[in-house]
mmCIF file of C-alpha atoms in Angstrom:
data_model
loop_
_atom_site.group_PDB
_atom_site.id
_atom_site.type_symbol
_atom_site.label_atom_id
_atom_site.label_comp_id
_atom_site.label_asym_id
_atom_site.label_seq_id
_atom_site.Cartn_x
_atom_site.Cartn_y
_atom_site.Cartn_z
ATOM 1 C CA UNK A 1 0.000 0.000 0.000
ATOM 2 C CA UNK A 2 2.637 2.424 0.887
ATOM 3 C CA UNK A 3 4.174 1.386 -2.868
ATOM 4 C CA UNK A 4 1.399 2.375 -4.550
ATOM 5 C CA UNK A 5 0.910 5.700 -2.330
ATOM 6 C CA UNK A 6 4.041 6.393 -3.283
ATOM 7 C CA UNK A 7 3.719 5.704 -6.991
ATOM 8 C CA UNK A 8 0.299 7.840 -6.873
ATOM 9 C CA UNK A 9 2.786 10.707 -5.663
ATOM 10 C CA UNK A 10 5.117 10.434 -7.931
ATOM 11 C CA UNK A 11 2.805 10.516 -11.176
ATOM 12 C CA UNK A 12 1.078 13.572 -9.770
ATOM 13 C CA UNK A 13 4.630 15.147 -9.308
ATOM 14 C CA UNK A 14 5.783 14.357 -13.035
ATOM 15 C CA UNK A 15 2.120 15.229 -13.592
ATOM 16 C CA UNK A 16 2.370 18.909 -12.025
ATOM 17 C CA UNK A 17 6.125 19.181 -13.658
ATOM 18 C CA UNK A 18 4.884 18.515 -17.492
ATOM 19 C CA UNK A 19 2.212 21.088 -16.700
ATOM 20 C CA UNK A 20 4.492 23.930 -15.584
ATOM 21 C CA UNK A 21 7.144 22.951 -17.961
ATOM 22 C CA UNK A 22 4.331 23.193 -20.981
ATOM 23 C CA UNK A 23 2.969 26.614 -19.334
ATOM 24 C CA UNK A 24 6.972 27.633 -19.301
ATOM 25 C CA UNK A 25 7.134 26.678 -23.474
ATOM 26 C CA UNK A 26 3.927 28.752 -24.292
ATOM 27 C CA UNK A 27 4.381 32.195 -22.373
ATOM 28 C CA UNK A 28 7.864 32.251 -23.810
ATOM 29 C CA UNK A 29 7.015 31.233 -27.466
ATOM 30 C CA UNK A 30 4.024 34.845 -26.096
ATOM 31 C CA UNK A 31 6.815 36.451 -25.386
ATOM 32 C CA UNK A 32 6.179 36.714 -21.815
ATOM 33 C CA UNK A 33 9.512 35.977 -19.980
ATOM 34 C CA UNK A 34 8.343 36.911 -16.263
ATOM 35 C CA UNK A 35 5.386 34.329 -16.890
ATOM 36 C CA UNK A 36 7.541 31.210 -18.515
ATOM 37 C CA UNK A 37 10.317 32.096 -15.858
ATOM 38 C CA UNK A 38 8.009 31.680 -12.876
ATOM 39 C CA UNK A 39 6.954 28.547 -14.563
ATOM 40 C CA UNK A 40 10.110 27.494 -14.884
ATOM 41 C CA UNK A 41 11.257 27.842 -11.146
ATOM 42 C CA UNK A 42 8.049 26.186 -9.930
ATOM 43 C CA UNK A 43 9.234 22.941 -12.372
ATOM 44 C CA UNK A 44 12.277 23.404 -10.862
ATOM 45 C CA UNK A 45 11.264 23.540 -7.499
ATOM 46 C CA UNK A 46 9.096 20.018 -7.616
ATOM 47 C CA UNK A 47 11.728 18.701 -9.356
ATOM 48 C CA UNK A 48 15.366 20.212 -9.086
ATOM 49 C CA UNK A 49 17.750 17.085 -10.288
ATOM 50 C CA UNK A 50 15.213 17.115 -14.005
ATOM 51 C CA UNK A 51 17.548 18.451 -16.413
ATOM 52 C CA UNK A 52 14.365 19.025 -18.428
ATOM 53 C CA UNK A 53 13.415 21.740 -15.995
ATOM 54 C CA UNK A 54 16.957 23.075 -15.699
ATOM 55 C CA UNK A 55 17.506 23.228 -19.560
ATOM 56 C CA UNK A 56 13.907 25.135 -19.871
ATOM 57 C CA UNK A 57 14.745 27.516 -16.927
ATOM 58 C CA UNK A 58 17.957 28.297 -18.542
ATOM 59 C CA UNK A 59 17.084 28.768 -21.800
ATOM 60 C CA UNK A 60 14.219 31.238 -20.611
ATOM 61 C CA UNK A 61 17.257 32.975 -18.396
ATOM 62 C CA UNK A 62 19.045 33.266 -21.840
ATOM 63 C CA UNK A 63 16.332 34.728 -23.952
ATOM 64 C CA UNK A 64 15.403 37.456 -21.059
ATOM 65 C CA UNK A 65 19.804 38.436 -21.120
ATOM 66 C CA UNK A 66 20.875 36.785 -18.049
ATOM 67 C CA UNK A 67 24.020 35.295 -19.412
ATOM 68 C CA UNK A 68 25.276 34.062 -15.898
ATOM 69 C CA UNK A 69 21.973 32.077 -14.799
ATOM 70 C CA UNK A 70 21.214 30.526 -17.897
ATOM 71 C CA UNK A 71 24.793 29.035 -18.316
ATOM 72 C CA UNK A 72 24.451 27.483 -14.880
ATOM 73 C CA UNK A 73 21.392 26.191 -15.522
ATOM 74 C CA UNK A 74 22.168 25.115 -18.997
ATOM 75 C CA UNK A 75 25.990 23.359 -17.781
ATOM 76 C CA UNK A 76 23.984 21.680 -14.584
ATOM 77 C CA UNK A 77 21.216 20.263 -17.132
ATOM 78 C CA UNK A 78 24.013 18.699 -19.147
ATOM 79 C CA UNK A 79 25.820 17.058 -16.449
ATOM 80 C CA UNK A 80 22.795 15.775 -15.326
ATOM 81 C CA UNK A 81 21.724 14.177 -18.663
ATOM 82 C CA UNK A 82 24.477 14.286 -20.834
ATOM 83 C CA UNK A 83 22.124 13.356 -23.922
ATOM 84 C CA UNK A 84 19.973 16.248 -23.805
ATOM 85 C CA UNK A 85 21.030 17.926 -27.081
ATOM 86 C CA UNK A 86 18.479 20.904 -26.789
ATOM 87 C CA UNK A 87 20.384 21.826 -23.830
ATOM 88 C CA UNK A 88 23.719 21.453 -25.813
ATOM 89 C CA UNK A 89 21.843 23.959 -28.787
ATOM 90 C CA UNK A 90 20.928 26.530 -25.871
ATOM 91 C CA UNK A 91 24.384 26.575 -24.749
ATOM 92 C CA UNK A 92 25.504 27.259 -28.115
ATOM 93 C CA UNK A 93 23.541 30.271 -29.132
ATOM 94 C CA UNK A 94 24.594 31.381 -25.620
ATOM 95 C CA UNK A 95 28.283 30.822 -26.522
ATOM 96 C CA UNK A 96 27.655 32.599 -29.824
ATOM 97 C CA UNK A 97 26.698 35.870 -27.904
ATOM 98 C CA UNK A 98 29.576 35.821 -25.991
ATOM 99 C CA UNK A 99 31.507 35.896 -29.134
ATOM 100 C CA UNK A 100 32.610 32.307 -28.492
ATOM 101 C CA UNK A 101 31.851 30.533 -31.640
ATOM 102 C CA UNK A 102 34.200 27.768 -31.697
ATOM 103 C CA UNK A 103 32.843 26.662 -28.415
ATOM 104 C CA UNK A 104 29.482 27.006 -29.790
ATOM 105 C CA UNK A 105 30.339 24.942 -32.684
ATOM 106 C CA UNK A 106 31.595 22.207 -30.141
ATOM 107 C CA UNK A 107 28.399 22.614 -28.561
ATOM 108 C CA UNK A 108 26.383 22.003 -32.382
ATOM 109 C CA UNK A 109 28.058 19.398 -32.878
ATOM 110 C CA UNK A 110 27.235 17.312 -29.898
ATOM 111 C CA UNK A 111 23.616 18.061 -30.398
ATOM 112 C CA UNK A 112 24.262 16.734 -34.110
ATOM 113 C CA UNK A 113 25.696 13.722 -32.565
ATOM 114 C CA UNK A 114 22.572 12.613 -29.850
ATOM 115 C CA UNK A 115 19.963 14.261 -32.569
ATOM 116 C CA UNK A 116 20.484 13.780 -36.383
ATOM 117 C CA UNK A 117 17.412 14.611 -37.353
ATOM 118 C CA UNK A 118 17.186 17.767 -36.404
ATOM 119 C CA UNK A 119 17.660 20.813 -38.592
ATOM 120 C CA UNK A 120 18.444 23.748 -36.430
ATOM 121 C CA UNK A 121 22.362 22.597 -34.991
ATOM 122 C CA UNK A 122 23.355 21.803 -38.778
ATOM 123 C CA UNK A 123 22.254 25.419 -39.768
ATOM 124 C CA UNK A 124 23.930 27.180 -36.811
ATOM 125 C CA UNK A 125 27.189 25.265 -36.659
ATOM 126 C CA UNK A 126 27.153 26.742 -40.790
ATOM 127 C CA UNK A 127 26.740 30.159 -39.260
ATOM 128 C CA UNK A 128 29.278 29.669 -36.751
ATOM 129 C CA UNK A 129 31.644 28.249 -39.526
ATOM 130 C CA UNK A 130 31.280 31.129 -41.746
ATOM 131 C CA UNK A 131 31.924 33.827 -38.612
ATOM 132 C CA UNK A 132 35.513 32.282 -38.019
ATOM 133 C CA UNK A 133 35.922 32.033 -41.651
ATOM 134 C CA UNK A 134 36.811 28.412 -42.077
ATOM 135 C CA UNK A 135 35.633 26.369 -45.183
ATOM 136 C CA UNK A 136 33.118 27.730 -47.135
ATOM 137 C CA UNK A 137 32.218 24.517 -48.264
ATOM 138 C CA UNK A 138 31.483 22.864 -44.562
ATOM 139 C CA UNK A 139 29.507 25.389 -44.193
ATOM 140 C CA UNK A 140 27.270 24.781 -47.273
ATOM 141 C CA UNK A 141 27.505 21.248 -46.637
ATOM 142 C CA UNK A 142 25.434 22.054 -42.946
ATOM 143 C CA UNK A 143 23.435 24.059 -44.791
ATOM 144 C CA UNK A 144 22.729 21.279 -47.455
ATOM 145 C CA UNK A 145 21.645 18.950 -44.710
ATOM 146 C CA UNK A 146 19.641 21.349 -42.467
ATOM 147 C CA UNK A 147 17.264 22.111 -45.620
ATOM 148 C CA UNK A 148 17.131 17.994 -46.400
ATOM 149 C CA UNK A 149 15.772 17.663 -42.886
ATOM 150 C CA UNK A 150 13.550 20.602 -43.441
ATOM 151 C CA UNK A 151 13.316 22.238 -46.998
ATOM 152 C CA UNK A 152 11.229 25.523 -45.703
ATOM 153 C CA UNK A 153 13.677 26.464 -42.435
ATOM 154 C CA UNK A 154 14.027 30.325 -43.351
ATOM 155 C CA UNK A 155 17.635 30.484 -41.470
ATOM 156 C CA UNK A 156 19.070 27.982 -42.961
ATOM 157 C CA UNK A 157 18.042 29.379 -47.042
ATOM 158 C CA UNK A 158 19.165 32.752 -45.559
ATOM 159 C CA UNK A 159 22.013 31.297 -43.903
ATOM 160 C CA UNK A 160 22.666 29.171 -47.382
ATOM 161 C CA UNK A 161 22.061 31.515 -50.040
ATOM 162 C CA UNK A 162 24.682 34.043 -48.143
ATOM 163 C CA UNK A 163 27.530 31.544 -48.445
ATOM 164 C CA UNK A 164 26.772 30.693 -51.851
ATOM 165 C CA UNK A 165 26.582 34.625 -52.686
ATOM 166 C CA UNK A 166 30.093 34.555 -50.839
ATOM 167 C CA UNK A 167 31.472 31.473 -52.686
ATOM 168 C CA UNK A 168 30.408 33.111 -56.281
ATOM 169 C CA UNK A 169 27.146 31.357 -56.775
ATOM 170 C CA UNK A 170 25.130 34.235 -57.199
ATOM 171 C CA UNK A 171 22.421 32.769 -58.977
ATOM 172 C CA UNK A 172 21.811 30.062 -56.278
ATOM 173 C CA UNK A 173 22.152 32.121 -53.578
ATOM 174 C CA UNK A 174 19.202 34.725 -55.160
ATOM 175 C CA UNK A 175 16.833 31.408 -55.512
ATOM 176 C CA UNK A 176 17.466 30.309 -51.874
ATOM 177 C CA UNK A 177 17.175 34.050 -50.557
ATOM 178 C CA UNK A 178 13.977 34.547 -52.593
ATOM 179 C CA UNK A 179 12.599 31.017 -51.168
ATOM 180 C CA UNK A 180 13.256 32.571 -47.387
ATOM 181 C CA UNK A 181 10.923 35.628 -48.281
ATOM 182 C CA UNK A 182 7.794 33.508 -49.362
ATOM 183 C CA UNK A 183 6.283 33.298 -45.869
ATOM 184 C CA UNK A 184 6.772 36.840 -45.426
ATOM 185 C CA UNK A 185 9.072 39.790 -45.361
ATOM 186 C CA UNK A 186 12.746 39.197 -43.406
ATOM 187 C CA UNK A 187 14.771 41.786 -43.866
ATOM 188 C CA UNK A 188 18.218 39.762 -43.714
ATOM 189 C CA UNK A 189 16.984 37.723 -46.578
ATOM 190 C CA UNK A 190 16.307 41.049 -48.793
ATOM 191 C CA UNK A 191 19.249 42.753 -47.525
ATOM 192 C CA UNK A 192 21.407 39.723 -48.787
ATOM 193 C CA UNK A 193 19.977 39.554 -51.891
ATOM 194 C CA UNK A 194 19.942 43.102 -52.757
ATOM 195 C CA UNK A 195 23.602 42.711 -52.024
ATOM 196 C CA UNK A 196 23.475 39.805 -55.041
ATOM 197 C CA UNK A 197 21.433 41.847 -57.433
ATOM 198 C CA UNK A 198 24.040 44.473 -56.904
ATOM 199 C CA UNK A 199 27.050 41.899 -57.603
ATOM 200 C CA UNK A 200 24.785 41.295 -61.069
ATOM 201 C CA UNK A 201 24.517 44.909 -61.781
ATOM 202 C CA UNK A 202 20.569 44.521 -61.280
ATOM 203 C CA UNK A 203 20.258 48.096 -60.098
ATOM 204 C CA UNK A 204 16.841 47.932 -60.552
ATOM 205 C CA UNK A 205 16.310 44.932 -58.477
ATOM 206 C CA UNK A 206 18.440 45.962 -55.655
ATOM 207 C CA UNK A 207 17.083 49.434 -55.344
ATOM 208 C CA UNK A 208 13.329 47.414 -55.068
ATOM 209 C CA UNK A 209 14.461 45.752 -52.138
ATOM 210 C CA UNK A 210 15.220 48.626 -49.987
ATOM 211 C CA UNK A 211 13.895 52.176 -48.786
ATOM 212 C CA UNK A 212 14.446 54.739 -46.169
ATOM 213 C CA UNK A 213 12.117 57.447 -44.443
ATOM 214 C CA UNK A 214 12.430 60.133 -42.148
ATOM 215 C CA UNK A 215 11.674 58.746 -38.479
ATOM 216 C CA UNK A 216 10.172 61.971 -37.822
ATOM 217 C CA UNK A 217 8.431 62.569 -40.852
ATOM 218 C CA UNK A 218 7.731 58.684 -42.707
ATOM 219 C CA UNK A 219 6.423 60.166 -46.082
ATOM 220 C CA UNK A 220 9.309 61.861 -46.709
ATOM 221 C CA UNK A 221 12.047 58.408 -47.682
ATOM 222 C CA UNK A 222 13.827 57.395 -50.973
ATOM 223 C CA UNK A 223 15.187 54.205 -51.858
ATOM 224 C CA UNK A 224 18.631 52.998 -51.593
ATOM 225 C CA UNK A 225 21.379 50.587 -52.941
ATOM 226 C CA UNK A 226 23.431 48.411 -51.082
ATOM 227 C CA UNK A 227 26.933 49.505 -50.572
ATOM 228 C CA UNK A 228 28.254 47.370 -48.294
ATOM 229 C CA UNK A 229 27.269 43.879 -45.600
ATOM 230 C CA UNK A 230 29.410 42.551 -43.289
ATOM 231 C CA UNK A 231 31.189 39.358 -43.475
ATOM 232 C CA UNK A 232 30.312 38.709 -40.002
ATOM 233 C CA UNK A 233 27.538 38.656 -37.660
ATOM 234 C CA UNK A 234 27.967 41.000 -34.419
ATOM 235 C CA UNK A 235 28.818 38.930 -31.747
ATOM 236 C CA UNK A 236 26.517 39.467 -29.428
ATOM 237 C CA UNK A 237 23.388 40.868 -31.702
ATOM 238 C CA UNK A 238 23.929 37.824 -33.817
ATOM 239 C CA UNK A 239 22.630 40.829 -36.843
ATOM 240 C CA UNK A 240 24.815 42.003 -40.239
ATOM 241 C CA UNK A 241 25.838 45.728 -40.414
ATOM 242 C CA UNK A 242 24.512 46.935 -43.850
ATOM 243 C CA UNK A 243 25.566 50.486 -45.445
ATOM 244 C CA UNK A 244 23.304 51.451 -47.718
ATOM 245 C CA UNK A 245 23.582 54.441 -50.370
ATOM 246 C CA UNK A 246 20.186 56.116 -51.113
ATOM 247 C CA UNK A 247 19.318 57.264 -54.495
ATOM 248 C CA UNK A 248 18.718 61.083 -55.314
ATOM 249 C CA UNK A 249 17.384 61.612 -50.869
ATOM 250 C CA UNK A 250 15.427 64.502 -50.819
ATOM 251 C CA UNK A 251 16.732 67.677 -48.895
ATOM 252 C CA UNK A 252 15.023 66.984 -45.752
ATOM 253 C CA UNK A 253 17.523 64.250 -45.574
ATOM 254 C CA UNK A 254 20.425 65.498 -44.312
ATOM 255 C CA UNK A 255 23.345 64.312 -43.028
ATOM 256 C CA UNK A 256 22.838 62.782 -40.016
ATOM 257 C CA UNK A 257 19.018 62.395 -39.917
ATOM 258 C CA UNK A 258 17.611 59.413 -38.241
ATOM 259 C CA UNK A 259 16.184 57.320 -40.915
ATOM 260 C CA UNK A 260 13.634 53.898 -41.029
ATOM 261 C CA UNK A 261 14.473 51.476 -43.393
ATOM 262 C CA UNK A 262 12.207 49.108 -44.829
ATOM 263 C CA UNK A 263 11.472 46.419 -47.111
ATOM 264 C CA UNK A 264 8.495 45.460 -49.937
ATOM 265 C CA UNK A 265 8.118 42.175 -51.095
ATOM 266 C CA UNK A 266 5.307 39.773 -51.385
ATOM 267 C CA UNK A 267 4.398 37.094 -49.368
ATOM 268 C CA UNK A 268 2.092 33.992 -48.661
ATOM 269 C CA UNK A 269 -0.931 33.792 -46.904
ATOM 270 C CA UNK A 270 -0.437 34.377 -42.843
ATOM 271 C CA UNK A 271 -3.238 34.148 -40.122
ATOM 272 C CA UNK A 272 -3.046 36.005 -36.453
ATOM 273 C CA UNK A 273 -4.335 33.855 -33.483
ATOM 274 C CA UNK A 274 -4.593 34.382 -29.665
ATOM 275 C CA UNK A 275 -1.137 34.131 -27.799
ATOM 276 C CA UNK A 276 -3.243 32.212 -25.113
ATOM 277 C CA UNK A 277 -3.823 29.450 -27.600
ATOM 278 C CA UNK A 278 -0.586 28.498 -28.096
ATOM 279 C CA UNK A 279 0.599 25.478 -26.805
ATOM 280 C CA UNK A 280 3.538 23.109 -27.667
ATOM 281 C CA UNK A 281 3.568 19.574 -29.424
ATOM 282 C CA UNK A 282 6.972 17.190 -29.803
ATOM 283 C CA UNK A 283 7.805 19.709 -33.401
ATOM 284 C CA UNK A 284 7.147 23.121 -31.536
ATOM 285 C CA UNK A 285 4.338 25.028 -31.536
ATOM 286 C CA UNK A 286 0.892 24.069 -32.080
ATOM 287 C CA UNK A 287 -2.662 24.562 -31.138
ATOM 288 C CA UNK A 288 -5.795 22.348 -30.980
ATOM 289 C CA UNK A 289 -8.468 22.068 -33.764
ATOM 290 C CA UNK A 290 -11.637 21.370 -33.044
ATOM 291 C CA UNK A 291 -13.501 19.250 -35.190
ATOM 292 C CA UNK A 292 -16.697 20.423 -36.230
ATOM 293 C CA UNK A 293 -18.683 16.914 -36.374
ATOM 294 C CA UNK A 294 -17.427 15.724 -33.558
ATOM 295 C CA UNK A 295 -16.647 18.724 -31.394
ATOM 296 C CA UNK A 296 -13.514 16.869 -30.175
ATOM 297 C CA UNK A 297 -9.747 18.190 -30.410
ATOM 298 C CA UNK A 298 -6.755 17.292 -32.197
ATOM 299 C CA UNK A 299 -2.978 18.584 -31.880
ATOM 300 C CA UNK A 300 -1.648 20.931 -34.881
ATOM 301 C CA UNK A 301 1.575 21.798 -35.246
ATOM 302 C CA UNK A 302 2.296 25.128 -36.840
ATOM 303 C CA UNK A 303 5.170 27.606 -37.698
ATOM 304 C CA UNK A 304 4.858 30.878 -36.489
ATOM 305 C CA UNK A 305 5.862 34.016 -38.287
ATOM 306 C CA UNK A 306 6.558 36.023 -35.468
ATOM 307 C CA UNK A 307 4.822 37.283 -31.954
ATOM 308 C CA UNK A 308 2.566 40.314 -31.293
ATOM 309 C CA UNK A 309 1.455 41.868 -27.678
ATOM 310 C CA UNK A 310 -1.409 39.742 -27.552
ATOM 311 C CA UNK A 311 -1.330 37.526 -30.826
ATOM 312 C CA UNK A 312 0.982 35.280 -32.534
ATOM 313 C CA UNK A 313 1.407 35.538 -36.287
ATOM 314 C CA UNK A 314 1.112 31.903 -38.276
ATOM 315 C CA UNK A 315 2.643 31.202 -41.717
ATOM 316 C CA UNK A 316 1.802 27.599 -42.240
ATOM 317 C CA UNK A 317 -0.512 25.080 -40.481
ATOM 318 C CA UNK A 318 -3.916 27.091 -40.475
ATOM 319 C CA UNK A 319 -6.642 27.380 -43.072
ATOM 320 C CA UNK A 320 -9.117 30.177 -42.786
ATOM 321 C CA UNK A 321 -12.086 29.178 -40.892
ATOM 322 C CA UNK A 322 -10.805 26.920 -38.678
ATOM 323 C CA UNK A 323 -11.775 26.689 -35.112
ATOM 324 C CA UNK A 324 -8.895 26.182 -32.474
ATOM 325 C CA UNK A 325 -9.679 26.401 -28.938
ATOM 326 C CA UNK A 326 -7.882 29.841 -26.703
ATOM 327 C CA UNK A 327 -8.367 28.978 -23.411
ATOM 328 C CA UNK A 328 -7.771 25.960 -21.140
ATOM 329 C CA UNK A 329 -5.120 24.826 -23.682
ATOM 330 C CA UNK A 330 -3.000 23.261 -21.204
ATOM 331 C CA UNK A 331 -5.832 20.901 -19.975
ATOM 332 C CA UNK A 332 -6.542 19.096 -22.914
ATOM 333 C CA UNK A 333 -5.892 15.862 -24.664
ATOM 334 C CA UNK A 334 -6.185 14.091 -28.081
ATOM 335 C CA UNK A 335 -9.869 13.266 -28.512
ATOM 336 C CA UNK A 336 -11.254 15.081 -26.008
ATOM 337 C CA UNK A 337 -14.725 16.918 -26.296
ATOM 338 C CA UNK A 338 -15.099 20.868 -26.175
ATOM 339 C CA UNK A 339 -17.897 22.745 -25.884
ATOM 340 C CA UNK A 340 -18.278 26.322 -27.039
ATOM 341 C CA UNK A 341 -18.773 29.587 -25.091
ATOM 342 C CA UNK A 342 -21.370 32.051 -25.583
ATOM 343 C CA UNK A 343 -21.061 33.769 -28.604
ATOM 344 C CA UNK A 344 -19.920 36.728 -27.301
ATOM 345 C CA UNK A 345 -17.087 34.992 -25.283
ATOM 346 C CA UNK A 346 -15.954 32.654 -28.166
ATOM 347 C CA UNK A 347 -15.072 35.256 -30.758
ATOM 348 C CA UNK A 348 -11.615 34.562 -29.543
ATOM 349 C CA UNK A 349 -11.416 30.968 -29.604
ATOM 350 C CA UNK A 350 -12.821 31.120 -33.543
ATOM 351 C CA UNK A 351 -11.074 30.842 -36.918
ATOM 352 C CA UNK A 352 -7.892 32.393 -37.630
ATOM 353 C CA UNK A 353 -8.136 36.068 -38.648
ATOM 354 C CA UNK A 354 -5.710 38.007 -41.400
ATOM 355 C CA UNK A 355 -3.807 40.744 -38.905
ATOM 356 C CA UNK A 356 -4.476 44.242 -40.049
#
């Protein structure tokens, strides 16, 4: 009897622990740090020798800038569980914004080791490769394998079609940077490739890419050329420095003026949906569909575009109309029935909506 007691405990500990750590995933993919980090130290708390809780407490610690906590978390995580390559990816991007990138690659490569089959180490041991400047072509050959494991990762075709501008490939770096844009605008993707159409004396097509206005008054811009990218990302901001020469400014743009830059291109179909309704599946994010005949709910992985105050921006996994469910997420399970709200309540929990 005292076995099973015991045994109850125990499940209603892991229980509790996969709860918090879940509520830790989805208010960080929200953007809210405070809220995943409180979840986080409550995991922690029922559980402190789970490197799963460690590794999610640390990487919150990392995205919210607190270099020192998330590396203990992240180095205690490891020891713990040796095979936890997400922990060995956190530690990485935290070694790349220290400036560290060889470490990092060490780091990338581990995680390569205990999981193949993920995309994400391959593309940002490439990046690190490039930022020491070693072989151009191990680089591409990352590159080549993080877009076999998943052909529509946006950082790696960025990532990709940089070093094959680099290496001379112009043309197949354009194709790669053009296939990053198609979920949306990213403005390292156009920057790159106005930097191509530049090396191909497109004028035309590099000036498209890129415009500047006044930050005090926006109608007042003119667009620009690319004159120069760095080789290198900034250590620490992980971004590109990018001079760019605009084209016949007007006089209100004088030397010195604080300008907006900004970038036009077209893009796919994207849907905004309630933060609160994201959730996390074993791919990442995800929310739960209901099913109209049966008013039960299924698990949907999607990507996400990028994160708003309130709402998160999707770029693939959501067809117009759809119902997913906003609140409660963290209760369900596979099959299980839902039952609206009022109308008035459940305008929320309805079908995707186009952001304005």
């Amino acid at each position: 009897q005292a076995i099973q007691k015991l045994s109850r405990s125990l499940r209603r500990q892991d229980r509790r622990r996969e709860a918090l750590l879940t509520q830790a995933v989805a208010a960080s993919k929200a953007g809210d740090f405070n809220a995943a980090l409180a979840a986080a130290e409550a995991a922690v708390a029922a559980s402190p020798d789970d490197a799963e809780a460690l590794f999610r407490r640390g990487d919150i610690h990392r995205l919210r800038g607190e270099s020192a906590q998330a590396m203990q978390d992240l180095d205690q995580a490891i020891a713990i569980d040796p095979g936890l390559a997400s922990a060995y990816v956190a530690r990485g991007v935290l070694r790349d914004g220290a400036g560290d990138h060889t470490a990092a690659i060490a780091d990338y490569s581990q995680a390569i080791t205990l999981a193949p089959e993920w995309a994400a180490p391959y593309a940002l041991r490439a990046d690190d490769r490039i930022n020491i400047g070693a072989d151009l072509e191990l680089a591409l050959a990352d590159y080549d394998q993080a877009l076999a494991l998943r052909p529509d990762s946006v950082p790696a075709l960025i990532g990709r079609g940089r070093a094959l501008v680099l290496a001379g490939a112009v043309e197949q770096g354009i194709a790669d940077l053009t296939a990053a844009l198609k979920p949306g605008p990213n403005p390292d993707a156009l920057f790159v490739r106005g930097v191509a159409w530049r090396l191909k004396d497109e004028f035309d097509r590099a000036i498209a890419d890129f415009t500047a206005a006044l930050a005090e008054a926006p109608g007042i811009s003119a667009t620009g050329r690319i004159r120069e990218i760095a080789p290198q990302a900034d250590p620490v901001t992980r971004t590109f420095q990018v001079r760019v020469g605009l084209q016949d400014p007007p006089e209100a743009m004088r030397l010195g003026s604080t300008v907006v830059g900004s970038v036009a291109t077209t893009s796919a179909r994207i849907m905004s949906i309630p933060a609160k309704a994201l959730t996390t599946s074993g791919r990442g994010a995800a929310v739960w569909i209901v099913d109209p005949k049966t008013s039960t709910v299924s698990l949907r992985p999607i990507d996400i575009l990028r994160f708003d105050p309130d709402h998160v921006v999707v770029s693939q996994g959501l067809a117009p109309g759809e119902t997913i469910v906003a609140t409660g997420v963290q209760a369900l399970h596979p099959g299980q029935r839902v039952a609206p709200l009022p109308p008035a309540a459940s305008a929320a929990n309805t079908a995707a909506r186009a952001p304005g």
